[in-house]
Coordinates of C-alpha atoms in Angstrom, one line a residue:
Chain A
M1 CA 107.1 106.3 199.4
E2 CA 109.6 103.9 197.8
T3 CA 110.4 103.8 194.1
L4 CA 111.8 101.4 191.6
L5 CA 112.8 104.2 189.2
G6 CA 116.2 103.4 187.7
Q7 CA 116.3 100.0 189.5
G8 CA 115.4 97.5 186.7
R9 CA 117.6 94.8 188.2
A10 CA 116.1 95.1 191.7
A11 CA 112.7 95.0 190.1
I12 CA 113.4 91.7 188.5
D13 CA 114.3 90.2 191.9
L14 CA 111.2 91.6 193.4
I15 CA 109.0 90.1 190.7
V16 CA 110.3 86.6 189.9
D17 CA 110.7 83.7 192.3
A18 CA 113.6 84.3 194.8
G19 CA 117.0 83.5 193.3
S20 CA 115.6 82.1 190.1
F21 CA 116.8 84.7 187.6
T22 CA 119.6 83.5 185.3
E23 CA 120.9 86.5 183.3
G24 CA 122.1 86.1 179.7
K25 CA 120.4 82.8 179.0
V26 CA 117.2 82.3 177.1
G27 CA 116.5 78.8 175.9
A28 CA 119.5 77.5 174.0
R29 CA 120.9 81.0 173.5
T30 CA 123.5 82.7 175.7
F31 CA 124.4 86.3 175.8
D32 CA 128.0 86.1 176.9
D33 CA 129.5 89.5 175.9
P34 CA 129.0 91.8 178.9
D35 CA 129.8 94.8 176.6
F36 CA 127.0 94.0 174.1
G37 CA 123.9 96.0 174.7
P38 CA 124.6 96.5 178.4
G39 CA 121.5 98.6 178.9
A40 CA 119.3 95.5 178.1
V41 CA 119.0 92.8 180.7
V42 CA 117.7 89.6 179.3
G43 CA 117.4 86.1 180.9
T44 CA 115.2 83.4 182.2
A45 CA 113.5 83.0 185.6
L46 CA 110.7 81.3 187.4
L47 CA 107.5 83.1 188.2
E48 CA 105.3 81.2 190.6
G49 CA 107.2 78.1 189.4
E50 CA 106.7 78.7 185.7
T51 CA 109.6 79.4 183.3
V52 CA 109.5 82.9 181.9
T53 CA 111.7 85.1 179.8
V54 CA 112.6 88.4 181.4
I55 CA 113.6 91.6 179.5
A56 CA 114.4 94.7 181.4
S57 CA 116.6 97.9 181.2
D58 CA 119.5 98.6 183.4
A59 CA 119.6 102.4 184.2
D60 CA 123.1 102.0 185.7
A61 CA 124.7 100.7 182.5
F62 CA 126.6 102.8 180.0
N63 CA 127.3 101.6 176.5
E64 CA 130.8 102.9 175.8
K65 CA 130.4 102.2 172.1
F66 CA 127.3 104.3 171.8
P67 CA 127.5 107.3 174.2
V68 CA 123.8 108.2 173.9
V69 CA 123.0 104.9 175.7
Y70 CA 122.8 105.4 179.5
S71 CA 120.1 105.7 182.1
G72 CA 118.0 102.9 180.6
V73 CA 118.0 104.3 177.0
I74 CA 117.3 101.6 174.4
G75 CA 120.1 102.0 171.8
L76 CA 120.9 100.0 168.6
E77 CA 122.5 97.1 170.4
E78 CA 119.9 97.0 173.1
G79 CA 117.0 97.0 170.7
Y80 CA 118.5 94.1 168.7
K81 CA 119.5 92.2 171.9
M82 CA 116.0 92.4 173.2
A83 CA 114.7 91.2 169.8
Q84 CA 117.2 88.3 170.0
A85 CA 115.9 87.3 173.4
V86 CA 112.3 87.2 172.0
Y87 CA 113.4 85.1 169.1
A88 CA 115.3 82.8 171.4
T89 CA 112.1 82.4 173.4
L90 CA 110.2 81.5 170.3
A91 CA 112.8 79.0 169.3
A92 CA 112.9 77.4 172.8
D93 CA 109.1 76.6 172.7
A94 CA 108.8 76.1 168.9
E95 CA 107.6 72.5 169.4
K96 CA 105.1 73.3 172.2
E97 CA 101.5 73.8 171.6
A98 CA 100.3 77.4 171.7
A99 CA 98.7 77.1 175.2
R100 CA 102.0 76.0 176.7
K101 CA 104.4 78.6 175.4
R102 CA 106.4 80.4 178.0
P103 CA 105.5 83.9 179.1
I104 CA 107.6 86.9 178.5
V105 CA 107.8 89.5 181.2
L106 CA 108.9 93.0 180.2
I107 CA 110.0 95.2 183.1
V108 CA 109.6 98.7 181.9
D109 CA 111.8 101.6 183.0
T110 CA 113.2 103.4 180.0
P111 CA 113.4 107.1 179.1
G112 CA 113.8 106.7 175.4
N113 CA 115.5 105.4 172.3
G114 CA 119.1 106.4 171.4
P115 CA 119.0 109.9 169.8
G116 CA 122.3 110.2 168.0
K117 CA 123.8 110.8 164.6
V118 CA 125.4 107.3 164.3
E119 CA 122.0 105.9 165.3
E120 CA 120.3 107.7 162.5
I121 CA 123.1 106.8 160.0
F122 CA 122.6 103.1 160.7
G123 CA 118.9 103.3 161.3
M124 CA 117.8 103.3 164.9
N125 CA 114.2 102.9 163.6
K126 CA 115.1 99.3 162.6
A127 CA 116.5 98.3 166.0
T128 CA 113.4 99.1 168.0
G129 CA 111.1 98.1 165.0
A130 CA 112.8 94.7 165.0
Y131 CA 112.0 94.3 168.7
Q132 CA 108.4 95.3 168.2
L133 CA 107.9 92.8 165.4
A134 CA 109.5 90.0 167.4
L135 CA 107.2 90.7 170.3
A136 CA 104.1 90.8 168.0
E137 CA 105.2 87.5 166.4
A138 CA 105.7 85.9 169.9
R139 CA 102.3 87.2 171.1
L140 CA 100.5 85.9 168.0
A141 CA 102.3 82.5 168.4
G142 CA 100.7 82.2 171.9
H143 CA 103.4 83.4 174.3
P144 CA 101.7 85.5 177.0
I145 CA 103.5 88.8 177.2
V146 CA 103.1 91.0 180.3
A147 CA 104.6 94.5 180.6
M148 CA 105.1 95.8 184.2
V149 CA 105.9 99.5 184.3
V150 CA 108.0 100.2 187.4
G151 CA 109.6 103.5 186.3
R152 CA 109.7 105.5 183.1
A153 CA 107.6 104.4 180.1
I154 CA 108.3 107.1 177.6
S155 CA 107.3 107.6 174.0
G156 CA 109.1 105.5 171.4
A157 CA 110.9 103.4 174.0
F158 CA 107.6 102.4 175.5
L159 CA 106.3 101.6 172.0
C160 CA 108.9 98.9 171.6
H161 CA 109.4 97.9 175.3
G162 CA 105.8 97.6 176.5
L163 CA 103.1 98.5 174.1
Q164 CA 103.3 95.2 172.1
A165 CA 102.5 93.2 175.3
D166 CA 99.2 91.3 175.8
R167 CA 98.6 93.2 179.0
I168 CA 100.3 96.2 180.6
L169 CA 100.4 96.7 184.4
S170 CA 101.8 99.8 186.1
L171 CA 102.7 100.7 189.6
T172 CA 100.7 103.7 190.6
S173 CA 102.2 107.2 190.4
E174 CA 103.0 107.2 194.1
F175 CA 106.0 105.1 193.0
Q176 CA 107.1 107.8 190.7
T177 CA 106.2 105.9 187.6
M178 CA 105.9 108.0 184.4
I179 CA 104.0 107.1 181.3
H180 CA 103.9 109.7 178.6
V181 CA 105.1 110.8 175.2
M182 CA 106.3 114.0 176.6
P183 CA 105.7 115.9 179.9
I184 CA 102.6 118.1 179.8
T185 CA 104.9 121.2 180.1
S186 CA 106.7 120.3 176.9
V187 CA 103.4 119.5 175.1
S188 CA 102.2 122.9 176.2
R189 CA 105.2 124.6 174.7
I190 CA 105.1 122.8 171.4
I191 CA 101.4 123.0 170.7
K192 CA 101.2 126.5 172.2
K193 CA 98.5 126.0 174.8
D194 CA 98.7 127.0 178.5
V195 CA 99.6 124.3 180.9
E196 CA 96.7 125.3 183.1
L197 CA 94.3 124.8 180.2
L198 CA 95.8 121.4 179.4
E199 CA 95.7 120.3 183.0
G200 CA 92.1 121.4 183.2
L201 CA 91.1 119.5 180.1
A202 CA 93.1 116.4 181.2
K203 CA 90.5 115.8 183.9
S204 CA 87.9 114.9 181.3
N205 CA 90.2 113.9 178.4
P206 CA 93.3 111.9 179.2
V207 CA 94.9 111.9 175.8
F208 CA 97.6 114.5 176.5
A209 CA 98.0 114.0 180.2
A210 CA 101.0 112.2 181.7
G211 CA 100.8 109.3 184.2
P212 CA 99.6 105.8 184.7
A213 CA 96.1 106.8 185.9
F214 CA 95.4 108.7 182.6
F215 CA 96.8 105.9 180.6
Y216 CA 94.5 103.5 182.4
K217 CA 91.5 105.6 181.3
L218 CA 92.6 105.3 177.7
G219 CA 92.8 101.6 178.0
G220 CA 96.6 101.8 177.6
V221 CA 97.2 100.1 181.0
E222 CA 95.0 97.1 181.9
Q223 CA 95.7 97.2 185.6
L224 CA 97.2 99.6 188.2
V225 CA 99.2 97.9 190.9
E226 CA 99.3 99.6 194.3
T227 CA 102.0 97.8 196.1
I228 CA 105.4 96.3 195.2
D229 CA 104.4 93.0 196.7
G230 CA 101.3 93.1 194.5
M231 CA 103.3 92.9 191.3
R232 CA 104.1 89.2 191.3
P233 CA 100.6 87.9 191.9
A234 CA 99.2 90.5 189.5
I235 CA 101.5 89.4 186.7
A236 CA 100.8 85.7 187.4
A237 CA 97.0 86.4 187.3
Q238 CA 97.4 88.3 184.0
I239 CA 99.3 85.4 182.5
A240 CA 96.5 83.1 183.4
G241 CA 94.0 85.5 182.0
I242 CA 95.9 85.9 178.7
R243 CA 96.1 82.2 178.3
K244 CA 92.3 81.9 178.8
A245 CA 91.6 84.7 176.4
K246 CA 93.8 83.1 173.7
A247 CA 92.3 79.7 174.3
D248 CA 88.9 81.2 173.8
G249 CA 90.1 82.2 170.4
A250 CA 89.8 85.9 171.3
A251 CA 93.4 86.9 170.4
T252 CA 92.0 90.4 169.8
L253 CA 91.1 90.7 173.5
T254 CA 94.7 91.1 174.4
G255 CA 97.6 93.2 172.9
P256 CA 97.3 96.6 171.2
R257 CA 93.8 96.0 169.8
G258 CA 92.5 94.6 173.1
R259 CA 93.6 97.9 174.6
G260 CA 91.7 99.6 171.8
S261 CA 88.4 98.0 172.9
L262 CA 89.3 98.8 176.5
G263 CA 89.8 102.4 175.6
A264 CA 86.3 102.6 174.2
E265 CA 84.9 100.8 177.3
R266 CA 86.6 103.2 179.7
G267 CA 85.5 106.2 177.7
G268 CA 89.0 107.3 176.8
R269 CA 89.1 106.5 173.0
V270 CA 85.5 106.2 171.8
V271 CA 86.0 107.4 168.2
R272 CA 88.4 104.6 167.1
P273 CA 85.8 101.8 166.8
K274 CA 83.4 104.1 165.0
V275 CA 86.0 105.0 162.4
Q276 CA 86.8 101.3 161.7
E277 CA 83.2 100.4 161.5
L278 CA 82.6 103.1 159.0
L279 CA 85.5 102.0 156.8
R280 CA 84.2 98.5 156.8
S281 CA 80.7 99.5 155.8
E282 CA 82.0 101.7 153.0
F283 CA 84.2 99.0 151.7
A284 CA 81.4 96.5 151.8
A285 CA 79.4 98.7 149.4
V286 CA 82.2 98.7 146.8
E287 CA 83.9 95.4 147.5
E288 CA 82.4 93.7 144.4
R289 CA 84.4 96.0 142.2
F290 CA 87.7 94.7 143.6
R291 CA 86.9 91.0 143.4
P292 CA 88.8 89.0 140.7
R293 CA 87.4 89.3 137.2
V294 CA 87.0 85.6 136.7
A295 CA 84.3 83.6 135.0
Chain B
M1 CA 89.2 114.8 141.4
P2 CA 92.7 115.7 139.9
N3 CA 93.4 114.9 136.2
W4 CA 95.1 111.5 136.5
N5 CA 97.3 111.9 133.4
R6 CA 98.6 115.3 134.4
L7 CA 99.1 114.1 137.9
Q8 CA 101.6 111.4 136.7
K9 CA 104.1 114.0 135.6
N10 CA 103.9 115.9 138.9
S11 CA 106.6 116.0 141.6
F12 CA 105.7 113.4 144.3
L13 CA 107.3 115.8 146.8
E14 CA 104.8 118.6 145.9
C15 CA 101.7 116.4 145.8
S16 CA 99.0 116.4 148.4
A17 CA 98.1 113.1 150.2
R18 CA 94.9 112.8 148.0
E19 CA 96.8 113.4 144.8
R20 CA 99.3 110.7 145.7
A21 CA 96.5 108.2 146.7
V22 CA 94.7 108.8 143.4
G23 CA 97.8 108.8 141.2
L24 CA 99.4 105.7 142.6
V25 CA 96.6 103.4 141.4
D26 CA 95.0 103.0 138.0
D27 CA 93.1 105.8 136.4
G28 CA 89.6 106.1 137.8
T29 CA 89.9 103.2 140.2
F30 CA 90.5 105.0 143.6
V31 CA 87.6 104.9 146.0
E32 CA 88.2 106.9 149.1
L33 CA 87.0 105.3 152.4
G34 CA 86.5 107.5 155.4
G35 CA 86.7 110.6 153.1
P36 CA 86.1 114.2 154.0
F37 CA 82.3 113.9 153.7
D38 CA 82.4 111.4 156.6
R39 CA 83.9 114.2 158.7
L40 CA 86.1 111.9 160.8
V41 CA 87.6 114.7 162.8
S42 CA 89.7 114.4 165.9
P43 CA 87.6 115.0 169.0
H44 CA 90.7 115.9 170.9
L45 CA 91.6 118.8 168.6
V46 CA 88.1 120.0 168.9
A47 CA 88.4 119.9 172.7
L48 CA 91.6 122.0 172.5
G49 CA 89.9 124.5 170.2
E50 CA 92.3 123.7 167.4
A51 CA 91.5 123.6 163.7
V52 CA 90.5 120.2 162.4
E53 CA 90.5 118.5 158.9
N54 CA 87.6 116.4 157.8
D55 CA 89.9 113.5 157.0
D56 CA 92.2 114.1 160.0
G57 CA 95.2 114.5 157.7
I58 CA 95.2 111.1 156.2
V59 CA 93.6 109.7 153.0
T60 CA 92.5 106.1 153.0
G61 CA 90.9 104.0 150.3
V62 CA 91.2 101.3 147.8
G63 CA 92.0 101.2 144.1
R64 CA 93.5 98.8 141.5
I65 CA 96.7 98.3 139.8
G66 CA 95.9 95.8 137.0
D67 CA 93.9 93.1 138.7
R68 CA 95.4 93.8 142.1
P69 CA 93.3 95.5 144.8
V70 CA 95.6 98.1 146.3
F71 CA 94.6 99.5 149.7
V72 CA 96.1 102.9 150.1
I73 CA 97.0 105.0 153.1
S74 CA 98.4 108.5 152.4
Q75 CA 99.5 110.9 155.0
E76 CA 99.2 114.7 154.6
G77 CA 102.1 116.7 156.0
R78 CA 100.4 120.0 155.6
F79 CA 98.0 119.1 158.4
I80 CA 99.9 119.2 161.8
G81 CA 103.0 117.6 160.2
G82 CA 101.2 114.4 159.2
S83 CA 100.9 113.5 162.8
V84 CA 99.0 110.4 163.9
G85 CA 96.3 110.6 166.5
E86 CA 93.3 108.5 167.4
V87 CA 91.4 108.9 164.2
G88 CA 94.3 108.7 161.8
G89 CA 95.7 105.7 163.6
A90 CA 92.3 104.0 163.5
K91 CA 92.1 104.7 159.7
M92 CA 95.5 103.1 159.1
V93 CA 94.7 100.0 161.2
G94 CA 91.3 99.7 159.7
I95 CA 92.6 99.7 156.1
I96 CA 95.3 97.1 156.8
D97 CA 92.8 94.9 158.6
M98 CA 90.4 95.2 155.7
A99 CA 93.2 94.2 153.3
I100 CA 93.9 91.1 155.4
D101 CA 90.2 90.2 155.8
F102 CA 89.6 90.7 152.0
H103 CA 92.6 88.5 151.3
D104 CA 91.3 85.7 153.5
R105 CA 87.8 85.9 151.9
L106 CA 89.2 86.0 148.3
V107 CA 91.5 83.1 148.9
A108 CA 88.7 81.1 150.5
D109 CA 86.6 81.6 147.4
H110 CA 89.5 81.2 144.9
P111 CA 92.3 79.1 146.4
D112 CA 94.3 79.4 143.2
L113 CA 94.0 83.2 143.0
P114 CA 97.2 84.5 141.4
A115 CA 99.3 86.9 143.3
S116 CA 98.5 89.7 140.8
A117 CA 94.9 89.7 142.0
R118 CA 95.5 89.5 145.7
P119 CA 95.3 92.6 148.0
L120 CA 98.4 94.7 148.7
V121 CA 98.8 97.7 151.0
A122 CA 100.6 100.9 149.9
I123 CA 101.5 103.5 152.6
S124 CA 102.6 106.9 151.4
F125 CA 104.3 108.3 154.6
E126 CA 104.5 112.0 155.4
T127 CA 104.7 112.2 159.2
G128 CA 106.7 113.2 162.2
G129 CA 104.9 110.4 164.2
V130 CA 102.7 110.8 167.2
R131 CA 100.4 113.9 167.3
L132 CA 101.3 115.7 170.5
H133 CA 97.8 117.2 170.9
E134 CA 96.5 113.6 171.5
A135 CA 99.8 112.1 172.3
N136 CA 98.8 109.0 174.4
A137 CA 96.1 108.0 171.9
G138 CA 98.6 108.4 169.1
L139 CA 101.1 106.2 170.9
L140 CA 98.5 103.5 171.4
A141 CA 97.5 103.8 167.7
H142 CA 101.1 103.3 166.6
A143 CA 101.3 100.0 168.5
E144 CA 98.1 98.8 166.8
V145 CA 99.6 99.6 163.4
M146 CA 102.7 97.6 164.2
D147 CA 100.5 94.7 165.3
A148 CA 98.5 94.9 162.1
L149 CA 101.7 94.8 160.0
Q150 CA 102.8 91.6 161.7
R151 CA 99.3 90.1 161.1
A152 CA 99.7 91.0 157.4
R153 CA 103.0 89.0 157.2
H154 CA 102.9 86.2 154.7
K155 CA 99.5 87.3 153.4
V156 CA 99.3 90.9 152.3
P157 CA 102.5 92.7 151.2
V158 CA 102.9 96.2 152.6
V159 CA 104.9 98.7 150.6
A160 CA 106.1 102.0 152.0
L161 CA 106.5 105.1 149.7
I162 CA 108.6 107.9 151.1
G163 CA 109.2 111.0 149.1
S164 CA 107.1 113.8 150.7
R165 CA 108.3 116.9 152.5
I166 CA 108.1 115.9 156.1
G167 CA 109.7 112.5 155.5
C168 CA 108.9 109.7 157.9
F169 CA 110.0 110.0 161.5
G170 CA 109.2 109.2 165.1
G171 CA 107.1 106.2 165.8
M172 CA 106.2 106.0 162.1
G173 CA 109.9 105.4 161.4
F174 CA 109.4 102.0 163.2
V175 CA 106.3 101.3 161.1
A176 CA 108.1 102.1 157.8
A177 CA 111.0 99.9 158.8
A178 CA 108.6 97.0 159.5
T179 CA 107.0 97.1 156.0
D180 CA 108.0 94.6 153.3
A181 CA 109.5 97.0 150.8
I182 CA 110.4 100.7 150.8
I183 CA 110.4 102.9 147.7
M184 CA 112.0 106.3 148.2
S185 CA 113.0 109.3 146.1
E186 CA 116.2 111.2 146.9
F187 CA 114.0 113.8 148.7
G188 CA 112.5 111.3 151.0
R189 CA 113.8 111.1 154.5
L190 CA 113.5 108.2 157.0
G191 CA 114.6 108.0 160.6
L192 CA 113.6 107.8 164.2
T193 CA 114.7 111.0 165.9
G194 CA 114.3 114.1 163.8
P195 CA 117.3 116.4 163.2
E196 CA 115.9 119.2 165.5
V197 CA 115.4 116.7 168.3
I198 CA 118.9 115.3 168.1
E199 CA 120.3 118.8 168.1
Q200 CA 118.2 119.8 171.1
E201 CA 119.1 116.6 173.1
M202 CA 122.7 116.2 172.1
G203 CA 123.9 119.7 171.1
K204 CA 124.8 121.3 167.8
D205 CA 128.2 119.5 167.7
E206 CA 126.4 116.2 167.5
F207 CA 124.0 117.4 164.8
D208 CA 123.4 120.7 163.2
A209 CA 119.8 120.6 162.2
S210 CA 120.1 123.8 160.1
N211 CA 122.6 122.0 157.8
R212 CA 120.2 120.7 155.1
A213 CA 122.9 118.8 153.3
L214 CA 123.9 117.0 156.5
V215 CA 120.3 116.2 157.2
Y216 CA 119.8 114.7 153.7
R217 CA 123.2 112.9 154.0
T218 CA 122.0 111.2 157.2
T219 CA 118.4 110.4 156.5
G220 CA 117.8 111.1 152.8
G221 CA 116.8 108.6 150.1
R222 CA 120.3 108.2 148.6
H223 CA 121.8 107.3 152.0
K224 CA 119.0 104.9 152.8
Y225 CA 119.5 103.3 149.5
V226 CA 123.2 102.8 150.2
M227 CA 122.3 101.3 153.6
G228 CA 119.7 98.9 152.1
D229 CA 117.0 100.6 154.1
A230 CA 115.3 101.7 150.9
N231 CA 114.9 98.9 148.4
F232 CA 114.2 101.2 145.4
L233 CA 115.3 104.8 144.7
V234 CA 113.1 106.4 142.1
D235 CA 112.7 109.8 140.4
D236 CA 110.6 112.4 142.1
T237 CA 107.4 111.9 140.0
V238 CA 104.1 110.3 140.8
A239 CA 104.7 108.1 137.6
A240 CA 108.0 106.8 138.9
F241 CA 106.7 105.8 142.3
R242 CA 103.6 104.3 140.6
A243 CA 105.8 102.3 138.1
Q244 CA 107.8 100.8 140.9
L245 CA 104.7 100.0 142.9
A246 CA 103.2 98.4 139.8
E247 CA 106.3 96.2 139.4
L248 CA 105.9 95.0 142.9
C249 CA 102.2 94.3 142.3
K250 CA 103.3 91.4 140.0
L251 CA 105.0 89.6 142.8
P252 CA 103.7 86.9 145.2
V253 CA 103.9 87.7 148.9
A254 CA 106.9 85.3 149.4
S255 CA 109.0 87.4 147.1
F256 CA 108.7 90.3 149.6
E257 CA 110.4 88.4 152.4
P258 CA 113.9 88.8 150.9
M259 CA 113.3 92.6 150.6
R260 CA 112.7 93.0 154.3
R261 CA 115.2 94.6 156.7
I262 CA 113.8 93.3 159.9
G263 CA 111.2 90.7 161.0
S264 CA 113.2 87.5 161.5
P265 CA 116.2 86.3 163.7
E266 CA 118.4 86.1 160.6
L267 CA 117.6 89.7 159.7
V268 CA 118.4 90.8 163.2
E269 CA 121.8 89.1 162.9
K270 CA 122.4 90.9 159.6
Q271 CA 121.5 94.3 161.1
L272 CA 123.8 93.5 164.0
R273 CA 126.7 93.2 161.5
G274 CA 125.8 96.8 160.6
V275 CA 125.9 97.8 164.3
A276 CA 129.4 96.1 164.6
L277 CA 130.5 98.1 161.6
A278 CA 129.3 101.3 163.3
V279 CA 131.5 100.5 166.2
E280 CA 134.5 99.7 164.0
L281 CA 134.1 102.7 161.7
K282 CA 133.0 105.3 164.2
P283 CA 131.5 107.3 161.4
T284 CA 131.1 111.0 162.0
D285 CA 129.3 111.4 158.7
A286 CA 127.2 109.1 156.4
R287 CA 130.0 109.6 153.8
D288 CA 132.3 107.4 155.9
V289 CA 129.9 104.5 155.5
W290 CA 129.5 105.3 151.7
R291 CA 133.3 105.1 151.4
H292 CA 133.4 101.9 153.3
A293 CA 130.8 100.4 151.0
G294 CA 133.3 101.1 148.1
N295 CA 132.3 104.5 146.9
N296 CA 135.6 106.4 146.6
D297 CA 134.0 109.8 145.8
P298 CA 131.0 110.1 148.1
V299 CA 130.8 113.8 147.6
G300 CA 130.7 113.6 143.8
L301 CA 128.3 110.7 144.0
A302 CA 125.9 112.6 146.3
D303 CA 125.9 115.7 144.2
G304 CA 125.6 114.1 140.7
P305 CA 122.4 113.3 138.9
L306 CA 120.3 110.5 140.3
S307 CA 120.6 108.4 137.1
D308 CA 124.4 108.4 137.4
F309 CA 124.1 107.7 141.1
R310 CA 121.9 104.6 140.5
K311 CA 124.3 103.4 137.9
S312 CA 127.5 103.7 139.8
V313 CA 126.7 103.5 143.5
R314 CA 128.0 100.6 145.6
R315 CA 125.5 99.6 148.3
L316 CA 126.6 98.4 151.7
A317 CA 127.0 94.6 151.9
L318 CA 126.3 93.2 155.4

């Protein structure tokens, strides 16, 4: 079976309209310096005729200034560059009504965030945090955001590049896609439980298992895509679906909290809504005490 | 319930999550929501045959500082490293959501409500991030917390307090970075990749995790204060954290925007000046950045008393 692992650029061409991708240009903004955040590919394309912003990782790029950045890792420059592409998208459509704001398509194949000393000295948590906030802002402003997992969607890197999307799609595991915080073998070592036990339990409880099918059960992936040709129509259909959900005023049906409801529906995360309901009812009982003391 | 007056003098570092939650707000005002009697335990730990805690290692509730309703989230490092799973994540999101909803209801009823009576969220972090026993659920919860923080923007200020043993790492490092203001003690640590993980991934030459001084130089409160990542550096007592939080409680939400590190295109440009500086300086140690910021004796500065440090330190200008 074919795979798109490590082929973020090829994946762009397979997803957007033929020949429509312009790299390094989003709205009025250009990204001219080829050495700046080379692991982050940003640009504009058409998807079934509609203008979209595309953000992907380039697994072949190596950031000479930050040697921990290779193989699609999101480093300091990459995180901020991705955030800039989102802000440029917001700026480009600032005057448009919410329903007409351009979509953002995230093509996900990243093994992690830059793990280095310089990264910690300067605060790697800010770079990817900045990207997450930018995506959340764009999503709440009306931009439909779709993440398409074509390779690795790992831990903190997936948190910033994927998990803030309205909807997440993934190629099935036949394409060697990987979605996890850590491989089950490493989880087993750290929490000191046999791999066999974890694998057995994973059949009924997907929380520590790796792979798109398990993430689907948790509501972490809205839709699994079974063919490479199926990606483009699936993304276009999701964009339409997101627009409809947002127009219906149901912004909570998409994005991270939409996936929360989906997790309950699919039986993967059933406690989450009960916890929040309980907090609400307990606060309601004491709320009066915290109201302003005014006449 | 701990004695509130005695609690104020205690080391923040040594306090449990519940002591911090109670001590940060006014005496007798803290109401725990989703407390131990509700037995909100992790079903995933139960499935693994692991020990559970009845609050899942996180204390949530609401209290007052003056007239201000303060929604509190306090993580307990003694329970699986303060890790965040389905239940703990749901509690965090639930509290932030309630603060936002309460804000909206109060302002609808009292359009002229002064800032000092509007809700605020305080998060006392002590966490390594995602709980590996329920990793995927923890990851999804982190994304929901981030979404909730963005929804709180321009309405409800969110203040981070970092001064507990575990520090604040992993996915929760993003969350802390995304809050409006950060209060740290010198014993607080903030980062993304923990020292052990860097050593494991990159080797001991890159980072020696057993070198405590190096670890604190890289992620500790003093360094984060120099970098502008911590807005305030306070003494290691509950009273000191509380006093700084109380100062912030007087401010309207607009006053928090200038304290932010990230969350706008301008702030991203500013952070990128720091990244360019990293390329130019090629620091092998946090001290190199301190020196660049105008601190000629970074070793003496790091070792001296905190009061001297606060008086004489030069912070990095970007």
